[in-house]
Amino acid sequence: MKKMKFYLWAFLMVFATLSFVACSDDDPDPGKPDNPDKPDAQVTTHFDLWVSMGGGSMTSSDAYLVRSVTDLTQGEIDFINEGVDVTELLHRETIVKGKYYYQIRADGTRFGKYRILENEIEVVAEFPFTTLKDRRHTHAWLDDKILVLIGSNGDSSKVLWVKVDTESMTIIGEGELDLPAPDADAKETFSTSGIAVYRKADGMILYSYLYNPTSSRNHFYMAFIDPADMSTKKIVKEERASFMAGTAFGELLQEKSFFTSNGDYYLACSNPLPDATSSTQQSGTLLRIKSGAMEFDPDFAIDTDSKIVVASNLDDSKALIYFQDPVVTGAPNWGSFFNCYYAILDLKNGAIPQIINGLPFCSGTFSQRSVIIDNKAYIGVYPETEEPAVYIYDIASGNLEKGLTIRQGYAFERILVLED
């Protein structure tokens, strides 16, 4: 069984002595079927940079500002008289495909299709929508225009689904997933969202979910759903991790799972630390479902001492991971700022995660500042004593260069890639 545990002492030895080894030259197609949200490197694109004012956390930010740029390799940008204030209409927890943002708008009354232009938000189309909560749902694209939204109902006693034709911006189907009901006597409820992905190879939605309360989490479930009628074909129980790394917001803000080009699916999961005094204190586990399989691979599990915040496919053999761990970063405690770091995890031989030398430790456990496109990883940092910045990591050579910087005073939240 490929069960790999990374002990902290060994990790720190690697951290102290690490020099980069070049990654594989193999470059998966960015538009591969099982990654429909990834932009095609041949399409003309730009980057939307999201920053916040007043805190840069899930609850304390006063405003969200977005500015579009075509180049992340150089220059310094500011948001004074530049960019768009999206606070009143859009959340940073959003769905992006092609040129557009899709989401339940910030007031929770409508589902919309939007473009962020140089100085304004273009409302392309909206329709009344109150079936699911804003932000608190997951999603999967069945093709270029059909989007499936999944989330729990008001009291989380059911899991609901809605199919949206994003071309005509109409609802074309809705209902309830056929999942075992929570145990009312045990005061169970469904998790808010879970994580849904579409596996084009066999036309199946993979939907991971669990039951609350949080105190009883020690396993979760994966449902295999036929999107034609949204019927549940199989449910498997997974006990090697306590829960998926995303339970409330799906992947609206952060990548918690990915496909490799051969169709294997990797899911980031979490486990409460034995002496945890808060739910934030977790270790991480990466699990796999092989292409076409309807169960987790029993011979594969990568356990890490650090909490997995973001997990992205780097080059099919390695993953780019954004970790949280005050032991590694030297932060005073789990609740401190600047206690996150970036590392590369080998998917094939289970080598100890390699911290990316040259990147400062970061603040922001509810953010995603990394995108992978055209053989490069663009990695944003929000450090304590330096300007927020974007670094460019060349996947083939392992070279790292500093690129665009953002004037201090803003919390760096997101990098998103959109078509022009």
Coordinates of N, CA and C in Angstrom, one line a residue, residues 196-362:
A196 N -17.9 18.9 -5.9 CA -18.4 18.2 -7.1 C -17.5 18.4 -8.2
V197 N -17.2 17.4 -9.0 CA -16.4 17.5 -10.2 C -17.1 16.6 -11.3
Y198 N -16.9 17.0 -12.6 CA -17.4 16.1 -13.6 C -16.2 15.4 -14.3
R199 N -16.4 14.1 -14.4 CA -15.4 13.2 -15.0 C -15.9 12.8 -16.4
K200 N -15.4 13.5 -17.4 CA -15.9 13.3 -18.7 C -15.6 11.9 -19.3
A201 N -14.5 11.3 -18.8 CA -14.2 10.0 -19.3 C -15.3 9.0 -19.3
D202 N -16.1 9.0 -18.2 CA -17.2 8.1 -18.1 C -18.5 8.9 -17.9
G203 N -18.5 10.2 -18.0 CA -19.7 11.0 -17.9 C -20.3 10.9 -16.5
M204 N -19.5 11.0 -15.5 CA -20.0 10.9 -14.1 C -19.6 12.1 -13.3
I205 N -20.6 12.5 -12.4 CA -20.2 13.6 -11.4 C -19.7 12.8 -10.2
L206 N -18.6 13.2 -9.7 CA -18.1 12.7 -8.4 C -18.4 13.8 -7.3
Y207 N -19.1 13.4 -6.3 CA -19.6 14.4 -5.3 C -19.2 13.9 -3.9
S208 N -18.3 14.5 -3.3 CA -17.9 14.2 -1.9 C -18.6 15.0 -0.9
Y209 N -19.1 14.4 0.1 CA -19.9 15.1 1.1 C -19.7 14.4 2.5
L210 N -20.3 15.0 3.5 CA -20.2 14.4 4.8 C -21.4 14.9 5.6
Y211 N -21.5 14.4 6.9 CA -22.6 14.8 7.8 C -21.9 15.5 9.0
N212 N -22.6 16.6 9.4 CA -22.2 17.3 10.6 C -22.9 16.6 11.8
P213 N -22.6 16.8 13.1 CA -21.8 17.9 13.6 C -20.3 17.7 13.4
T214 N -19.5 18.8 13.5 CA -18.1 18.7 13.3 C -17.4 17.8 14.2
S215 N -17.9 17.8 15.5 CA -17.2 17.0 16.5 C -17.2 15.5 16.2
S216 N -18.1 15.0 15.4 CA -18.2 13.6 15.1 C -17.6 13.2 13.7
R217 N -16.9 14.2 13.1 CA -16.3 13.9 11.8 C -15.1 12.9 11.9
N218 N -15.2 11.7 11.3 CA -14.1 10.8 11.2 C -14.1 10.0 9.9
H219 N -15.0 10.4 9.0 CA -15.1 9.8 7.7 C -15.9 10.7 6.8
F220 N -15.9 10.4 5.5 CA -16.8 11.1 4.6 C -17.2 10.2 3.5
Y221 N -18.0 10.7 2.5 CA -18.5 9.8 1.5 C -18.3 10.4 0.1
M222 N -18.2 9.5 -0.9 CA -18.1 9.9 -2.3 C -19.3 9.3 -3.0
A223 N -20.1 10.1 -3.7 CA -21.2 9.7 -4.5 C -20.9 9.8 -5.9
F224 N -21.3 8.8 -6.7 CA -21.1 8.8 -8.2 C -22.4 9.0 -8.8
I225 N -22.6 10.1 -9.5 CA -23.9 10.6 -9.9 C -24.0 10.7 -11.5
D226 N -25.0 10.1 -12.1 CA -25.3 10.2 -13.5 C -25.9 11.6 -13.8
P227 N -25.2 12.5 -14.5 CA -25.7 13.8 -14.7 C -27.0 13.8 -15.6
A228 N -27.2 12.8 -16.4 CA -28.4 12.7 -17.2 C -29.7 12.9 -16.5
D229 N -29.8 12.2 -15.3 CA -31.0 12.3 -14.5 C -30.7 12.6 -13.0
M230 N -29.4 12.8 -12.8 CA -28.9 13.2 -11.4 C -29.2 12.1 -10.4
S231 N -29.2 10.8 -10.9 CA -29.4 9.7 -10.0 C -28.1 9.2 -9.4
T232 N -28.1 8.7 -8.2 CA -26.9 8.2 -7.5 C -26.7 6.8 -7.9
K233 N -25.5 6.5 -8.5 CA -25.2 5.2 -8.9 C -24.4 4.4 -7.9
K234 N -23.6 5.1 -7.1 CA -22.9 4.4 -6.0 C -22.4 5.4 -5.0
I235 N -22.3 4.9 -3.8 CA -21.8 5.7 -2.7 C -20.7 4.9 -2.0
V236 N -19.5 5.5 -1.7 CA -18.5 4.8 -1.0 C -18.1 5.6 0.2
K237 N -17.7 4.9 1.3 CA -17.3 5.6 2.5 C -15.8 5.6 2.6
E238 N -15.2 6.7 3.0 CA -13.7 6.8 3.1 C -13.4 7.2 4.5
E239 N -12.5 6.3 5.2 CA -12.2 6.5 6.6 C -10.7 6.9 6.8
R240 N -9.9 7.0 5.7 CA -8.5 7.3 5.9 C -8.3 8.8 6.1
A241 N -9.3 9.6 6.0 CA -9.3 11.0 6.3 C -10.7 11.4 6.9
S242 N -10.7 12.4 7.7 CA -11.9 12.8 8.5 C -12.9 13.5 7.6
F243 N -12.4 14.4 6.7 CA -13.3 15.1 5.8 C -12.5 15.7 4.6
M244 N -13.2 16.1 3.6 CA -12.6 16.8 2.5 C -12.1 18.1 2.9
A245 N -11.1 18.6 2.2 CA -10.5 19.9 2.7 C -11.5 21.1 2.4
G246 N -12.5 20.9 1.6 CA -13.5 21.9 1.4 C -14.9 21.3 1.7
T247 N -15.6 21.9 2.7 CA -16.9 21.4 3.0 C -18.0 22.4 2.9
A248 N -17.7 23.7 3.0 CA -18.7 24.8 3.0 C -18.8 25.6 1.7
F249 N -17.7 25.8 1.0 CA -17.6 26.7 -0.1 C -17.2 26.0 -1.4
G250 N -17.3 24.6 -1.4 CA -16.9 23.9 -2.6 C -15.5 24.3 -3.0
E251 N -15.4 24.6 -4.4 CA -14.2 25.1 -4.9 C -14.4 26.5 -5.6
L252 N -15.3 27.2 -5.0 CA -15.6 28.6 -5.5 C -14.4 29.5 -5.2
L253 N -13.6 29.2 -4.2 CA -12.5 30.1 -3.9 C -11.2 29.4 -4.1
Q254 N -11.1 28.2 -3.7 CA -9.8 27.5 -3.7 C -9.9 26.1 -4.4
E255 N -8.8 25.7 -5.1 CA -8.8 24.4 -5.7 C -8.4 23.4 -4.5
K256 N -9.3 22.4 -4.4 CA -9.1 21.4 -3.4 C -8.9 20.0 -4.0
S257 N -9.0 20.0 -5.3 CA -8.9 18.7 -6.0 C -8.5 19.0 -7.5
F258 N -8.0 17.9 -8.1 CA -7.6 18.1 -9.5 C -7.6 16.7 -10.2
F259 N -7.7 16.8 -11.6 CA -7.4 15.6 -12.4 C -6.1 15.7 -13.0
T260 N -5.4 14.6 -13.2 CA -4.3 14.5 -14.1 C -4.8 14.1 -15.5
S261 N -3.9 14.2 -16.5 CA -4.3 14.1 -17.9 C -4.8 12.7 -18.2
N262 N -4.4 11.7 -17.4 CA -4.9 10.3 -17.6 C -6.2 10.0 -17.0
G263 N -6.8 11.1 -16.3 CA -8.1 10.9 -15.7 C -8.1 10.6 -14.3
D264 N -7.0 10.4 -13.6 CA -6.9 10.1 -12.2 C -7.4 11.4 -11.4
Y265 N -8.1 11.2 -10.4 CA -8.7 12.3 -9.6 C -8.0 12.3 -8.2
Y266 N -7.5 13.5 -7.8 CA -6.9 13.7 -6.5 C -7.7 14.6 -5.7
L267 N -7.9 14.3 -4.4 CA -8.8 15.1 -3.5 C -8.0 15.4 -2.2
A268 N -7.9 16.6 -1.9 CA -7.3 17.1 -0.6 C -8.2 16.8 0.5
C269 N -7.7 16.3 1.6 CA -8.6 16.0 2.7 C -7.9 16.5 4.0
S270 N -8.6 16.4 5.1 CA -8.1 16.9 6.4 C -8.4 16.0 7.5
N271 N -7.5 16.2 8.6 CA -7.7 15.4 9.8 C -7.4 16.3 11.0
P272 N -8.3 16.4 12.0 CA -8.0 17.2 13.2 C -6.7 16.7 13.9
L273 N -5.9 17.6 14.3 CA -4.7 17.2 15.1 C -5.1 16.6 16.4
P274 N -4.4 15.6 16.9 CA -4.8 14.9 18.2 C -5.0 15.9 19.3
D275 N -4.2 16.9 19.4 CA -4.4 17.8 20.6 C -5.0 19.2 20.1
A276 N -5.8 19.1 19.1 CA -6.4 20.4 18.5 C -7.3 21.0 19.5
T277 N -7.2 22.4 19.6 CA -8.1 23.1 20.4 C -9.1 24.0 19.6
S278 N -8.9 23.9 18.2 CA -9.8 24.6 17.3 C -9.9 23.7 16.1
S279 N -10.9 24.0 15.3 CA -11.1 23.2 14.0 C -10.1 23.5 13.0
T280 N -9.4 24.7 13.1 CA -8.3 25.1 12.2 C -7.1 24.1 12.2
Q281 N -6.9 23.5 13.3 CA -5.6 22.8 13.5 C -5.8 21.4 12.9
Q282 N -5.2 21.2 11.7 CA -5.4 20.0 11.0 C -4.1 19.6 10.3
S283 N -4.0 18.3 10.0 CA -3.0 17.8 9.1 C -3.7 17.4 7.8
G284 N -3.0 17.1 6.8 CA -3.5 16.9 5.4 C -3.3 15.5 4.9
T285 N -4.2 15.1 4.0 CA -4.1 13.8 3.3 C -4.6 14.0 1.9
L286 N -3.8 13.4 1.0 CA -4.2 13.5 -0.4 C -4.6 12.1 -0.9
L287 N -5.8 11.9 -1.4 CA -6.3 10.6 -1.8 C -6.6 10.6 -3.3
R288 N -6.7 9.4 -3.9 CA -6.9 9.3 -5.3 C -8.0 8.4 -5.7
I289 N -8.7 8.7 -6.8 CA -9.6 7.8 -7.5 C -9.0 7.6 -8.9
K290 N -8.7 6.4 -9.2 CA -8.1 6.1 -10.6 C -9.2 6.4 -11.6
S291 N -8.7 6.7 -12.8 CA -9.6 7.0 -14.0 C -10.6 5.9 -14.2
G292 N -11.9 6.3 -14.2 CA -13.0 5.3 -14.4 C -13.4 4.5 -13.2
A293 N -12.6 4.6 -12.1 CA -12.9 3.8 -10.9 C -14.1 4.4 -10.2
M294 N -14.8 3.6 -9.4 CA -15.9 4.1 -8.6 C -15.6 3.8 -7.1
E295 N -14.4 4.0 -6.7 CA -13.9 3.8 -5.3 C -12.6 4.5 -5.2
F296 N -12.2 4.9 -4.0 CA -10.9 5.4 -3.8 C -9.8 4.3 -3.9
D297 N -8.6 4.7 -4.4 CA -7.5 3.8 -4.6 C -7.1 3.4 -3.2
P298 N -7.2 2.1 -2.8 CA -6.8 1.7 -1.5 C -5.3 1.7 -1.3
D299 N -4.5 1.7 -2.3 CA -3.1 1.7 -2.2 C -2.4 3.0 -2.3
F300 N -3.2 4.1 -2.3 CA -2.6 5.4 -2.4 C -3.2 6.3 -1.3
A301 N -2.3 6.9 -0.5 CA -2.7 8.0 0.4 C -1.4 8.7 0.8
I302 N -1.4 10.0 0.6 CA -0.2 10.8 1.1 C -0.6 11.6 2.3
D303 N 0.0 11.4 3.4 CA -0.3 12.1 4.6 C 0.8 13.1 4.9
T304 N 0.4 14.3 5.3 CA 1.3 15.4 5.6 C 1.0 16.0 6.9
D305 N 2.0 16.5 7.6 CA 1.9 17.1 8.9 C 1.2 18.4 8.8
S306 N 1.2 19.1 7.7 CA 0.6 20.4 7.5 C -0.8 20.3 6.9
K307 N -1.6 21.3 7.1 CA -2.9 21.4 6.6 C -2.9 21.8 5.1
I308 N -3.6 21.1 4.2 CA -3.6 21.5 2.8 C -4.7 22.5 2.6
V309 N -4.3 23.7 2.1 CA -5.3 24.8 1.9 C -5.7 24.8 0.4
V310 N -4.7 24.7 -0.5 CA -4.9 24.6 -1.9 C -4.1 23.5 -2.5
A311 N -4.7 22.8 -3.5 CA -4.0 21.7 -4.2 C -4.2 21.8 -5.7
S312 N -3.2 21.9 -6.5 CA -3.3 22.1 -7.9 C -2.3 21.1 -8.6
N313 N -2.8 20.7 -9.8 CA -1.9 19.8 -10.6 C -0.8 20.6 -11.3
L314 N 0.4 20.3 -11.0 CA 1.5 21.0 -11.6 C 1.9 20.5 -13.0
D315 N 2.2 19.2 -13.0 CA 2.6 18.6 -14.3 C 2.3 17.1 -14.4
D316 N 1.3 16.6 -13.7 CA 0.8 15.2 -13.7 C 1.6 14.4 -12.7
S317 N 2.9 14.7 -12.5 CA 3.7 13.9 -11.5 C 3.9 14.7 -10.2
K318 N 3.6 16.0 -10.2 CA 3.7 16.8 -9.0 C 2.6 17.7 -8.8
A319 N 2.3 18.0 -7.6 CA 1.2 19.0 -7.2 C 1.8 20.2 -6.6
L320 N 1.2 21.4 -6.8 CA 1.6 22.6 -6.1 C 0.6 22.7 -5.0
I321 N 1.2 22.7 -3.7 CA 0.3 22.8 -2.5 C 0.6 24.0 -1.7
Y322 N -0.5 24.7 -1.3 CA -0.4 25.8 -0.4 C -0.8 25.2 1.0
F323 N 0.2 25.2 1.9 CA 0.0 24.6 3.2 C -0.1 25.7 4.3
Q324 N -0.8 25.3 5.4 CA -0.8 26.1 6.6 C -0.2 25.2 7.7
D325 N 0.8 25.8 8.4 CA 1.5 25.1 9.5 C 2.4 26.1 10.3
P326 N 2.0 26.5 11.5 CA 2.8 27.4 12.3 C 4.1 26.8 12.7
V327 N 4.2 25.5 12.8 CA 5.4 24.8 13.2 C 6.5 25.1 12.1
V328 N 6.1 24.9 10.8 CA 7.0 25.1 9.7 C 7.4 26.6 9.6
T329 N 6.4 27.5 9.7 CA 6.6 28.9 9.4 C 7.2 29.7 10.6
G330 N 7.1 29.1 11.8 CA 7.5 29.8 13.0 C 6.5 30.8 13.5
A331 N 5.3 30.7 13.0 CA 4.3 31.6 13.5 C 3.9 31.2 15.0
P332 N 3.5 32.2 15.8 CA 3.2 31.9 17.2 C 2.2 30.8 17.4
N333 N 1.1 30.7 16.6 CA 0.1 29.7 16.7 C -0.7 29.6 15.4
W334 N -1.7 28.7 15.4 CA -2.5 28.5 14.2 C -3.3 29.7 13.8
G335 N -3.7 30.5 14.8 CA -4.5 31.7 14.5 C -3.7 32.9 14.0
S336 N -2.4 32.8 13.9 CA -1.6 33.9 13.6 C -1.6 34.1 12.1
F337 N -1.2 35.3 11.7 CA -1.1 35.6 10.3 C 0.3 35.1 9.8
F338 N 0.5 35.0 8.5 CA 1.7 34.6 7.9 C 2.2 33.2 8.3
N339 N 1.3 32.3 8.3 CA 1.6 30.9 8.7 C 1.4 29.9 7.6
C340 N 1.5 30.4 6.3 CA 1.3 29.5 5.2 C 2.5 29.5 4.3
Y341 N 2.7 28.4 3.5 CA 3.8 28.3 2.7 C 3.5 27.5 1.5
Y342 N 4.2 27.6 0.4 CA 4.0 26.8 -0.8 C 5.1 25.7 -0.9
A343 N 4.7 24.6 -1.4 CA 5.6 23.4 -1.6 C 5.1 22.6 -2.7
I344 N 6.0 21.8 -3.2 CA 5.7 20.9 -4.3 C 5.7 19.4 -3.8
L345 N 4.7 18.7 -4.1 CA 4.5 17.3 -3.6 C 4.6 16.4 -4.8
D346 N 5.5 15.4 -4.6 CA 5.7 14.4 -5.7 C 4.5 13.3 -5.5
L347 N 3.8 13.1 -6.6 CA 2.7 12.2 -6.6 C 3.0 10.8 -6.9
K348 N 4.3 10.6 -7.4 CA 4.6 9.2 -7.8 C 5.5 8.4 -6.8
N349 N 6.4 9.1 -6.2 CA 7.3 8.4 -5.2 C 7.1 8.8 -3.8
G350 N 6.2 9.8 -3.5 CA 6.0 10.1 -2.2 C 7.1 10.9 -1.5
A351 N 7.9 11.5 -2.2 CA 9.0 12.3 -1.6 C 8.5 13.4 -0.7
I352 N 9.2 13.8 0.3 CA 8.8 14.8 1.3 C 8.5 16.1 0.5
P353 N 7.4 16.8 0.8 CA 7.1 18.0 0.1 C 8.3 19.0 0.1
Q354 N 8.6 19.5 -1.0 CA 9.7 20.4 -1.2 C 9.2 21.9 -1.1
I355 N 9.6 22.5 0.0 CA 9.3 24.0 0.1 C 9.9 24.7 -1.0
I356 N 9.2 25.7 -1.6 CA 9.8 26.4 -2.7 C 10.7 27.6 -2.2
N357 N 12.0 27.3 -2.3 CA 12.9 28.3 -1.8 C 12.7 29.6 -2.6
G358 N 12.8 30.7 -1.9 CA 12.7 32.1 -2.5 C 11.3 32.7 -2.3
L359 N 10.3 31.9 -1.8 CA 9.0 32.4 -1.6 C 8.8 32.7 -0.1
P360 N 8.4 33.9 0.3 CA 8.2 34.2 1.7 C 6.9 33.5 2.2
F361 N 6.9 33.3 3.5 CA 5.7 32.8 4.2 C 4.6 33.8 4.0
C362 N 3.3 33.3 4.0 CA 2.2 34.2 3.6 C 1.1 34.1 4.6

